[in-house]
mmCIF file of C-alpha atoms in Angstrom:
data_model
loop_
_atom_site.group_PDB
_atom_site.id
_atom_site.type_symbol
_atom_site.label_atom_id
_atom_site.label_comp_id
_atom_site.label_asym_id
_atom_site.label_seq_id
_atom_site.Cartn_x
_atom_site.Cartn_y
_atom_site.Cartn_z
ATOM 1 C CA MET A 1 10.761 91.152 -15.124
ATOM 2 C CA LYS A 2 8.441 89.785 -17.818
ATOM 3 C CA LYS A 3 10.918 86.991 -18.649
ATOM 4 C CA VAL A 4 11.245 86.110 -14.965
ATOM 5 C CA THR A 5 7.456 85.877 -14.653
ATOM 6 C CA GLN A 6 7.257 83.644 -17.727
ATOM 7 C CA LEU A 7 10.041 81.433 -16.361
ATOM 8 C CA LEU A 8 8.298 81.062 -13.018
ATOM 9 C CA GLY A 9 5.047 80.186 -14.790
ATOM 10 C CA SER A 10 6.786 77.517 -16.861
ATOM 11 C CA LEU A 11 8.481 76.110 -13.753
ATOM 12 C CA ALA A 12 5.129 75.919 -11.936
ATOM 13 C CA ALA A 13 3.583 74.056 -14.867
ATOM 14 C CA LEU A 14 6.495 71.630 -14.913
ATOM 15 C CA LEU A 15 6.171 70.928 -11.190
ATOM 16 C CA LEU A 16 2.468 70.258 -11.626
ATOM 17 C CA CYS A 17 3.264 67.820 -14.418
ATOM 18 C CA LEU A 18 5.787 65.948 -12.314
ATOM 19 C CA ALA A 19 3.449 65.799 -9.353
ATOM 20 C CA CYS A 20 0.971 63.469 -11.078
ATOM 21 C CA GLY A 21 3.499 61.110 -12.557
ATOM 22 C CA ASP A 22 4.867 62.469 -15.841
ATOM 23 C CA ASN A 23 4.928 65.465 -18.145
ATOM 24 C CA ARG A 24 1.720 64.664 -20.020
ATOM 25 C CA ILE A 25 -0.748 65.956 -17.444
ATOM 26 C CA GLU A 26 -3.204 68.360 -19.019
ATOM 27 C CA LYS A 27 -2.246 72.015 -18.749
ATOM 28 C CA GLY A 28 -5.600 73.345 -20.007
ATOM 29 C CA PRO A 29 -9.172 72.324 -19.218
ATOM 30 C CA ILE A 30 -9.744 68.603 -18.666
ATOM 31 C CA LYS A 31 -11.609 67.317 -21.731
ATOM 32 C CA ARG A 32 -13.815 64.924 -19.779
ATOM 33 C CA SER A 33 -13.769 62.674 -16.751
ATOM 34 C CA GLY A 34 -12.488 59.138 -17.140
ATOM 35 C CA GLN A 35 -9.559 58.172 -19.357
ATOM 36 C CA ALA A 36 -7.337 61.128 -20.255
ATOM 37 C CA ASP A 37 -6.242 59.966 -23.719
ATOM 38 C CA VAL A 38 -9.373 60.764 -25.711
ATOM 39 C CA VAL A 39 -10.061 62.184 -29.169
ATOM 40 C CA SER A 40 -13.348 63.821 -30.142
ATOM 41 C CA LEU A 41 -15.124 62.105 -33.030
ATOM 42 C CA ASP A 42 -17.818 64.784 -33.316
ATOM 43 C CA ASP A 43 -16.766 66.277 -36.644
ATOM 44 C CA ASP A 44 -17.437 65.389 -40.253
ATOM 45 C CA TRP A 45 -19.984 62.580 -40.250
ATOM 46 C CA ARG A 46 -22.066 61.450 -43.213
ATOM 47 C CA PHE A 47 -25.794 60.946 -42.599
ATOM 48 C CA ILE A 48 -28.833 59.609 -44.415
ATOM 49 C CA ARG A 49 -32.370 58.799 -43.304
ATOM 50 C CA TYR A 50 -34.309 55.692 -44.322
ATOM 51 C CA GLY A 51 -37.582 54.129 -43.210
ATOM 52 C CA LEU A 52 -40.217 56.615 -42.096
ATOM 53 C CA GLN A 53 -39.521 60.097 -43.440
ATOM 54 C CA ALA A 54 -40.353 63.489 -42.001
ATOM 55 C CA ASP A 55 -43.322 63.886 -44.354
ATOM 56 C CA GLY A 56 -44.807 60.486 -43.494
ATOM 57 C CA THR A 57 -43.592 58.627 -46.568
ATOM 58 C CA ARG A 58 -41.196 55.681 -46.432
ATOM 59 C CA VAL A 59 -37.824 55.087 -48.102
ATOM 60 C CA ASP A 60 -36.638 51.482 -48.201
ATOM 61 C CA GLU A 61 -33.365 50.821 -46.406
ATOM 62 C CA PRO A 62 -30.693 49.242 -48.628
ATOM 63 C CA ALA A 63 -28.536 46.419 -47.322
ATOM 64 C CA GLY A 64 -24.868 46.802 -46.422
ATOM 65 C CA MET A 65 -24.812 50.432 -45.302
ATOM 66 C CA PHE A 66 -21.991 49.505 -42.904
ATOM 67 C CA GLU A 67 -19.709 48.213 -45.661
ATOM 68 C CA PRO A 68 -16.598 50.313 -46.443
ATOM 69 C CA ALA A 69 -17.377 49.989 -50.164
ATOM 70 C CA THR A 70 -20.761 51.738 -49.776
ATOM 71 C CA ASP A 71 -20.802 55.078 -51.585
ATOM 72 C CA ASP A 72 -21.866 57.797 -49.116
ATOM 73 C CA SER A 73 -20.631 60.767 -51.167
ATOM 74 C CA ASP A 74 -24.157 62.115 -51.636
ATOM 75 C CA TRP A 75 -25.115 61.764 -47.955
ATOM 76 C CA GLU A 76 -25.522 64.845 -45.781
ATOM 77 C CA THR A 77 -22.296 66.061 -44.094
ATOM 78 C CA LEU A 78 -22.731 67.157 -40.484
ATOM 79 C CA ASP A 79 -21.256 67.226 -36.990
ATOM 80 C CA VAL A 80 -22.687 65.500 -33.952
ATOM 81 C CA PRO A 81 -24.498 66.008 -31.628
ATOM 82 C CA HIS A 82 -27.296 65.710 -34.212
ATOM 83 C CA ASP A 83 -31.048 65.114 -33.981
ATOM 84 C CA PHE A 84 -32.507 64.191 -37.351
ATOM 85 C CA ALA A 85 -36.112 64.786 -36.224
ATOM 86 C CA ILE A 86 -35.899 68.158 -34.472
ATOM 87 C CA LYS A 87 -35.967 70.097 -37.760
ATOM 88 C CA GLY A 88 -39.491 68.818 -38.310
ATOM 89 C CA PRO A 89 -41.774 69.647 -39.890
ATOM 90 C CA PHE A 90 -44.409 69.644 -37.165
ATOM 91 C CA ARG A 91 -47.316 67.420 -38.209
ATOM 92 C CA MET A 92 -50.737 67.493 -36.576
ATOM 93 C CA ASP A 93 -51.238 63.775 -37.278
ATOM 94 C CA LEU A 94 -48.393 62.909 -34.876
ATOM 95 C CA ALA A 95 -48.670 62.503 -31.101
ATOM 96 C CA GLY A 96 -48.793 65.679 -29.068
ATOM 97 C CA ASN A 97 -46.865 64.200 -26.142
ATOM 98 C CA THR A 98 -43.771 63.911 -28.379
ATOM 99 C CA GLY A 99 -44.100 67.417 -29.748
ATOM 100 C CA ARG A 100 -45.767 66.410 -33.038
ATOM 101 C CA LEU A 101 -42.283 65.998 -34.473
ATOM 102 C CA PRO A 102 -41.342 63.132 -36.844
ATOM 103 C CA PHE A 103 -38.836 61.370 -34.591
ATOM 104 C CA GLN A 104 -39.584 57.865 -35.886
ATOM 105 C CA GLY A 105 -37.178 56.717 -38.592
ATOM 106 C CA ILE A 106 -33.916 54.945 -39.355
ATOM 107 C CA GLY A 107 -30.735 57.008 -39.355
ATOM 108 C CA TRP A 108 -27.365 55.904 -40.718
ATOM 109 C CA TYR A 109 -24.134 57.670 -39.712
ATOM 110 C CA ARG A 110 -20.655 57.024 -41.111
ATOM 111 C CA LYS A 111 -17.309 58.585 -40.188
ATOM 112 C CA THR A 112 -13.684 57.915 -41.110
ATOM 113 C CA PHE A 113 -10.723 58.486 -38.796
ATOM 114 C CA THR A 114 -7.062 57.498 -38.646
ATOM 115 C CA VAL A 115 -5.093 56.054 -35.733
ATOM 116 C CA ASP A 116 -1.422 57.025 -35.566
ATOM 117 C CA GLU A 117 1.270 54.345 -35.862
ATOM 118 C CA ALA A 118 2.583 55.460 -32.481
ATOM 119 C CA ASP A 119 -0.568 53.974 -30.906
ATOM 120 C CA GLN A 120 0.301 50.449 -32.010
ATOM 121 C CA GLY A 121 -0.334 47.982 -29.175
ATOM 122 C CA LYS A 122 -2.914 50.104 -27.353
ATOM 123 C CA ARG A 123 -6.552 49.352 -26.688
ATOM 124 C CA PHE A 124 -9.245 51.422 -28.371
ATOM 125 C CA TYR A 125 -12.797 52.121 -27.261
ATOM 126 C CA VAL A 126 -15.606 54.283 -28.592
ATOM 127 C CA ASP A 127 -17.744 56.149 -26.049
ATOM 128 C CA PHE A 128 -21.168 57.352 -27.148
ATOM 129 C CA ASP A 129 -22.631 59.881 -24.732
ATOM 130 C CA GLY A 130 -26.133 59.303 -26.130
ATOM 131 C CA VAL A 131 -27.710 57.639 -29.185
ATOM 132 C CA MET A 132 -31.450 57.467 -29.787
ATOM 133 C CA ALA A 133 -32.099 54.571 -30.170
ATOM 134 C CA ASN A 134 -31.291 50.888 -30.743
ATOM 135 C CA ALA A 135 -27.768 51.780 -31.850
ATOM 136 C CA GLN A 136 -25.870 49.189 -33.890
ATOM 137 C CA VAL A 137 -22.177 49.855 -34.495
ATOM 138 C CA TRP A 138 -19.690 48.545 -37.067
ATOM 139 C CA LEU A 139 -16.003 49.314 -37.590
ATOM 140 C CA ASN A 140 -14.396 48.618 -40.947
ATOM 141 C CA GLY A 141 -17.368 46.468 -41.926
ATOM 142 C CA LYS A 142 -17.151 44.324 -38.762
ATOM 143 C CA TYR A 143 -20.015 44.249 -36.274
ATOM 144 C CA VAL A 144 -18.920 45.727 -32.920
ATOM 145 C CA GLY A 145 -22.071 45.773 -30.789
ATOM 146 C CA THR A 146 -25.574 47.043 -30.017
ATOM 147 C CA TRP A 147 -26.954 49.382 -27.364
ATOM 148 C CA PRO A 148 -30.764 49.562 -27.414
ATOM 149 C CA TYR A 149 -31.395 52.128 -24.681
ATOM 150 C CA GLY A 150 -31.342 55.729 -25.824
ATOM 151 C CA TYR A 151 -31.062 57.639 -22.560
ATOM 152 C CA ASN A 152 -27.574 56.853 -21.287
ATOM 153 C CA SER A 153 -23.991 56.598 -22.477
ATOM 154 C CA PHE A 154 -22.221 53.396 -23.497
ATOM 155 C CA ARG A 155 -18.786 52.088 -24.474
ATOM 156 C CA LEU A 156 -17.790 49.516 -27.104
ATOM 157 C CA ASP A 157 -14.406 47.864 -27.605
ATOM 158 C CA LEU A 158 -12.910 48.631 -31.031
ATOM 159 C CA THR A 159 -9.567 46.925 -30.413
ATOM 160 C CA PRO A 160 -10.188 43.720 -32.440
ATOM 161 C CA PHE A 161 -11.259 45.718 -35.505
ATOM 162 C CA ILE A 162 -9.008 48.813 -35.503
ATOM 163 C CA GLN A 163 -6.501 49.475 -38.285
ATOM 164 C CA VAL A 164 -3.511 51.327 -36.872
ATOM 165 C CA GLY A 165 -1.867 53.680 -39.337
ATOM 166 C CA LYS A 166 -4.759 53.340 -41.772
ATOM 167 C CA GLU A 167 -8.162 54.898 -42.307
ATOM 168 C CA ASN A 168 -10.987 53.407 -40.241
ATOM 169 C CA LEU A 169 -14.713 53.559 -41.002
ATOM 170 C CA LEU A 170 -17.171 53.814 -38.105
ATOM 171 C CA ALA A 171 -20.806 53.144 -39.062
ATOM 172 C CA VAL A 172 -23.816 53.571 -36.755
ATOM 173 C CA ARG A 173 -27.431 52.598 -37.419
ATOM 174 C CA THR A 174 -30.149 54.138 -35.250
ATOM 175 C CA ASP A 175 -33.791 53.067 -35.252
ATOM 176 C CA THR A 176 -36.677 54.849 -33.505
ATOM 177 C CA GLU A 177 -39.518 53.340 -35.539
ATOM 178 C CA LYS A 178 -40.553 51.085 -32.654
ATOM 179 C CA TRP A 179 -39.579 53.526 -29.925
ATOM 180 C CA ASP A 180 -42.125 55.380 -27.841
ATOM 181 C CA SER A 181 -41.979 57.945 -25.064
ATOM 182 C CA ARG A 182 -44.080 60.216 -22.870
ATOM 183 C CA TRP A 183 -42.093 63.194 -24.174
ATOM 184 C CA TYR A 184 -40.075 64.121 -27.241
ATOM 185 C CA PRO A 185 -37.173 61.618 -27.362
ATOM 186 C CA GLY A 186 -35.114 62.874 -30.304
ATOM 187 C CA ALA A 187 -33.475 60.680 -32.924
ATOM 188 C CA GLY A 188 -29.879 59.944 -33.884
ATOM 189 C CA ILE A 189 -26.468 60.557 -32.286
ATOM 190 C CA TYR A 190 -27.617 63.360 -30.007
ATOM 191 C CA ARG A 191 -24.523 63.574 -27.759
ATOM 192 C CA HIS A 192 -20.732 63.563 -28.151
ATOM 193 C CA VAL A 193 -18.655 60.649 -29.462
ATOM 194 C CA TRP A 194 -15.117 59.897 -28.214
ATOM 195 C CA LEU A 195 -12.265 57.629 -29.248
ATOM 196 C CA VAL A 196 -10.602 56.407 -26.039
ATOM 197 C CA LYS A 197 -7.043 55.035 -26.041
ATOM 198 C CA THR A 198 -5.419 53.105 -23.192
ATOM 199 C CA GLY A 199 -2.628 50.656 -22.548
ATOM 200 C CA GLN A 200 -3.348 46.958 -22.124
ATOM 201 C CA VAL A 201 -3.502 47.511 -18.354
ATOM 202 C CA HIS A 202 -5.898 50.308 -17.482
ATOM 203 C CA VAL A 203 -8.594 51.581 -15.136
ATOM 204 C CA ARG A 204 -11.922 49.902 -15.823
ATOM 205 C CA HIS A 205 -14.653 51.992 -17.438
ATOM 206 C CA TRP A 206 -16.356 53.885 -14.574
ATOM 207 C CA GLY A 207 -13.760 52.108 -12.451
ATOM 208 C CA THR A 208 -13.279 54.666 -9.670
ATOM 209 C CA LYS A 209 -15.440 55.635 -6.712
ATOM 210 C CA MET A 210 -14.713 58.452 -4.265
ATOM 211 C CA GLU A 211 -16.366 58.794 -0.845
ATOM 212 C CA ALA A 212 -15.795 61.217 2.025
ATOM 213 C CA THR A 213 -16.365 60.383 5.695
ATOM 214 C CA ASN A 214 -15.653 61.889 9.123
ATOM 215 C CA LEU A 215 -16.158 65.435 7.886
ATOM 216 C CA THR A 216 -15.193 68.338 10.131
ATOM 217 C CA ASP A 217 -14.986 72.044 9.366
ATOM 218 C CA LYS A 218 -11.490 71.555 7.933
ATOM 219 C CA THR A 219 -10.856 67.860 7.289
ATOM 220 C CA ALA A 220 -12.348 64.854 5.536
ATOM 221 C CA ASP A 221 -11.314 61.214 5.168
ATOM 222 C CA LEU A 222 -11.231 60.323 1.490
ATOM 223 C CA HIS A 223 -11.888 56.740 0.377
ATOM 224 C CA LEU A 224 -11.066 55.962 -3.249
ATOM 225 C CA THR A 225 -11.744 52.614 -4.928
ATOM 226 C CA VAL A 226 -9.883 51.889 -8.187
ATOM 227 C CA GLU A 227 -10.603 48.903 -10.441
ATOM 228 C CA VAL A 228 -7.880 47.933 -12.927
ATOM 229 C CA GLU A 229 -8.094 45.534 -15.890
ATOM 230 C CA ASN A 230 -5.269 43.481 -17.381
ATOM 231 C CA HIS A 231 -5.819 42.568 -21.043
ATOM 232 C CA LEU A 232 -2.407 40.930 -21.428
ATOM 233 C CA ASN A 233 -1.974 37.182 -21.818
ATOM 234 C CA GLU A 234 0.430 37.216 -18.883
ATOM 235 C CA GLU A 235 0.525 38.414 -15.314
ATOM 236 C CA ALA A 236 1.138 42.124 -14.801
ATOM 237 C CA LYS A 237 2.118 44.185 -11.774
ATOM 238 C CA ALA A 238 0.277 47.493 -11.958
ATOM 239 C CA VAL A 239 1.568 50.389 -9.877
ATOM 240 C CA VAL A 240 -1.279 52.795 -9.100
ATOM 241 C CA LYS A 241 -0.341 56.386 -8.284
ATOM 242 C CA THR A 242 -3.017 58.859 -7.186
ATOM 243 C CA SER A 243 -2.972 62.582 -6.459
ATOM 244 C CA VAL A 244 -5.797 65.012 -5.727
ATOM 245 C CA TYR A 245 -5.867 68.539 -7.158
ATOM 246 C CA GLU A 246 -8.109 71.528 -6.811
ATOM 247 C CA LEU A 247 -10.367 71.941 -9.858
ATOM 248 C CA ASP A 248 -11.474 75.395 -10.969
ATOM 249 C CA SER A 249 -14.676 76.499 -12.729
ATOM 250 C CA LEU A 250 -13.031 76.016 -16.137
ATOM 251 C CA ASP A 251 -12.075 72.400 -15.331
ATOM 252 C CA CYS A 252 -8.370 73.266 -15.030
ATOM 253 C CA LEU A 253 -6.213 71.584 -12.410
ATOM 254 C CA GLY A 254 -4.910 73.766 -9.592
ATOM 255 C CA LYS A 255 -2.550 72.942 -6.764
ATOM 256 C CA ARG A 256 -2.083 69.425 -5.482
ATOM 257 C CA VAL A 257 -3.710 68.999 -2.067
ATOM 258 C CA LEU A 258 -3.220 65.296 -1.391
ATOM 259 C CA ARG A 259 -1.247 62.287 -2.550
ATOM 260 C CA PHE A 260 -2.255 58.730 -1.721
ATOM 261 C CA ASP A 261 0.390 56.113 -1.082
ATOM 262 C CA ASP A 262 1.389 54.180 -4.192
ATOM 263 C CA GLN A 263 -0.161 50.729 -4.480
ATOM 264 C CA THR A 264 0.963 47.667 -6.454
ATOM 265 C CA LEU A 265 -1.694 45.365 -7.831
ATOM 266 C CA SER A 266 -0.776 41.898 -9.118
ATOM 267 C CA LEU A 267 -3.125 40.920 -11.916
ATOM 268 C CA LYS A 268 -3.324 37.512 -13.534
ATOM 269 C CA ALA A 269 -3.597 37.305 -17.309
ATOM 270 C CA MET A 270 -6.913 38.618 -18.648
ATOM 271 C CA SER A 271 -8.209 39.538 -15.207
ATOM 272 C CA ALA A 272 -9.183 42.529 -13.098
ATOM 273 C CA GLY A 273 -8.478 43.665 -9.557
ATOM 274 C CA LYS A 274 -9.417 46.395 -7.114
ATOM 275 C CA ILE A 275 -7.609 48.519 -4.560
ATOM 276 C CA ASN A 276 -8.983 50.689 -1.768
ATOM 277 C CA LEU A 277 -7.185 53.916 -0.849
ATOM 278 C CA GLN A 278 -7.795 56.036 2.234
ATOM 279 C CA LYS A 279 -6.251 59.265 3.464
ATOM 280 C CA ARG A 280 -7.233 62.360 5.427
ATOM 281 C CA MET A 281 -7.394 65.648 3.532
ATOM 282 C CA ASP A 282 -6.607 68.757 5.567
ATOM 283 C CA ASP A 283 -7.881 72.274 4.796
ATOM 284 C CA CYS A 284 -10.795 70.699 2.957
ATOM 285 C CA LYS A 285 -13.052 73.089 1.057
ATOM 286 C CA ARG A 286 -16.663 71.963 1.215
ATOM 287 C CA TRP A 287 -18.957 71.880 -1.796
ATOM 288 C CA ASP A 288 -22.256 73.721 -1.579
ATOM 289 C CA ILE A 289 -24.495 75.676 -3.942
ATOM 290 C CA GLU A 290 -22.942 79.044 -3.159
ATOM 291 C CA SER A 291 -19.357 77.716 -3.088
ATOM 292 C CA PRO A 292 -19.155 74.743 -5.479
ATOM 293 C CA ASN A 293 -15.577 73.768 -4.614
ATOM 294 C CA ARG A 294 -14.388 70.758 -6.575
ATOM 295 C CA TYR A 295 -11.394 68.450 -6.681
ATOM 296 C CA MET A 296 -9.927 66.056 -9.241
ATOM 297 C CA ALA A 297 -8.413 62.692 -8.399
ATOM 298 C CA CYS A 298 -5.742 61.854 -10.973
ATOM 299 C CA VAL A 299 -5.003 58.114 -11.112
ATOM 300 C CA THR A 300 -2.093 56.811 -13.177
ATOM 301 C CA VAL A 301 -1.340 53.164 -13.871
ATOM 302 C CA GLN A 302 2.233 52.068 -14.584
ATOM 303 C CA VAL A 303 3.604 48.703 -15.709
ATOM 304 C CA ASP A 304 7.391 48.191 -15.769
ATOM 305 C CA GLY A 305 7.866 51.922 -15.202
ATOM 306 C CA GLN A 306 5.758 52.927 -18.215
ATOM 307 C CA GLU A 307 2.436 54.706 -17.859
ATOM 308 C CA THR A 308 -0.367 52.673 -19.415
ATOM 309 C CA ASP A 309 -3.356 54.765 -18.354
ATOM 310 C CA ARG A 310 -4.412 58.029 -16.731
ATOM 311 C CA TYR A 311 -7.884 58.445 -15.268
ATOM 312 C CA TYR A 312 -9.641 61.596 -13.968
ATOM 313 C CA THR A 313 -12.327 61.530 -11.272
ATOM 314 C CA PRO A 314 -13.912 64.890 -10.351
ATOM 315 C CA PHE A 315 -15.654 65.174 -6.971
ATOM 316 C CA GLY A 316 -16.832 67.525 -4.268
ATOM 317 C CA VAL A 317 -16.887 67.071 -0.495
ATOM 318 C CA ARG A 318 -20.234 67.635 1.193
#
């Protein structure tokens, strides 16, 4: 009986995999919304503080901290999220509205990671969920980009600078010396960091939008907008497949409750396009505070029969 139960469980998992397009659909909790092929870069960073120090003194910032040849062996080893000011000490000469904590300073972070040879030909992005503040980013000694605002997430394209099959060095400079706030703002890489991998044709960052209309006690009309980018130097025909699943409190996919009709999007070289999907969902479970029912829209993009991207959009109907 035990073997039969295990077999039925395996069969159910397989059917769920096939329902969304292929056998790589996540069987455990969804890591995060957005692109499915992500790797956490939270672990094993090197850190050092320059400029204003916690005790009010100043340490001059050397040049070239982003260079691969820079020796960071004596830097502090830590994981992010990290706030280099929260450990204090509290100082009475600092502003009370920011907690009298020494948040002003320059923080340097460096991390190495390797991209597998099997990922050759993909696109690579780094998602920072929050960096305080004025973040400047380099990969392998090459300047990638800047994001000055400290209170929201941002994405940078690593593709031109990535070394597939080799070690890569990600360097981040943060600067709060000229930053001010009405409350304690923190300092450093204070949220998660992700390496995102996609094919050359993929859903645009934040490229989906779900709306529900014509709600009744049991039904709702779902409207899903999907934006797709083509980074190839030639035209591509992207087939967009979308299914909706129940989503439990642990962020695991449950049964499929809806499947939109497949759509084909013709994209010129180095261009983007958008499709609008609409379908009625029966036996709809409303979201409210006491019953926070949720769903997950799973969008897959295929080119020439090969999946190039998978994108997760969680939502509730209310």
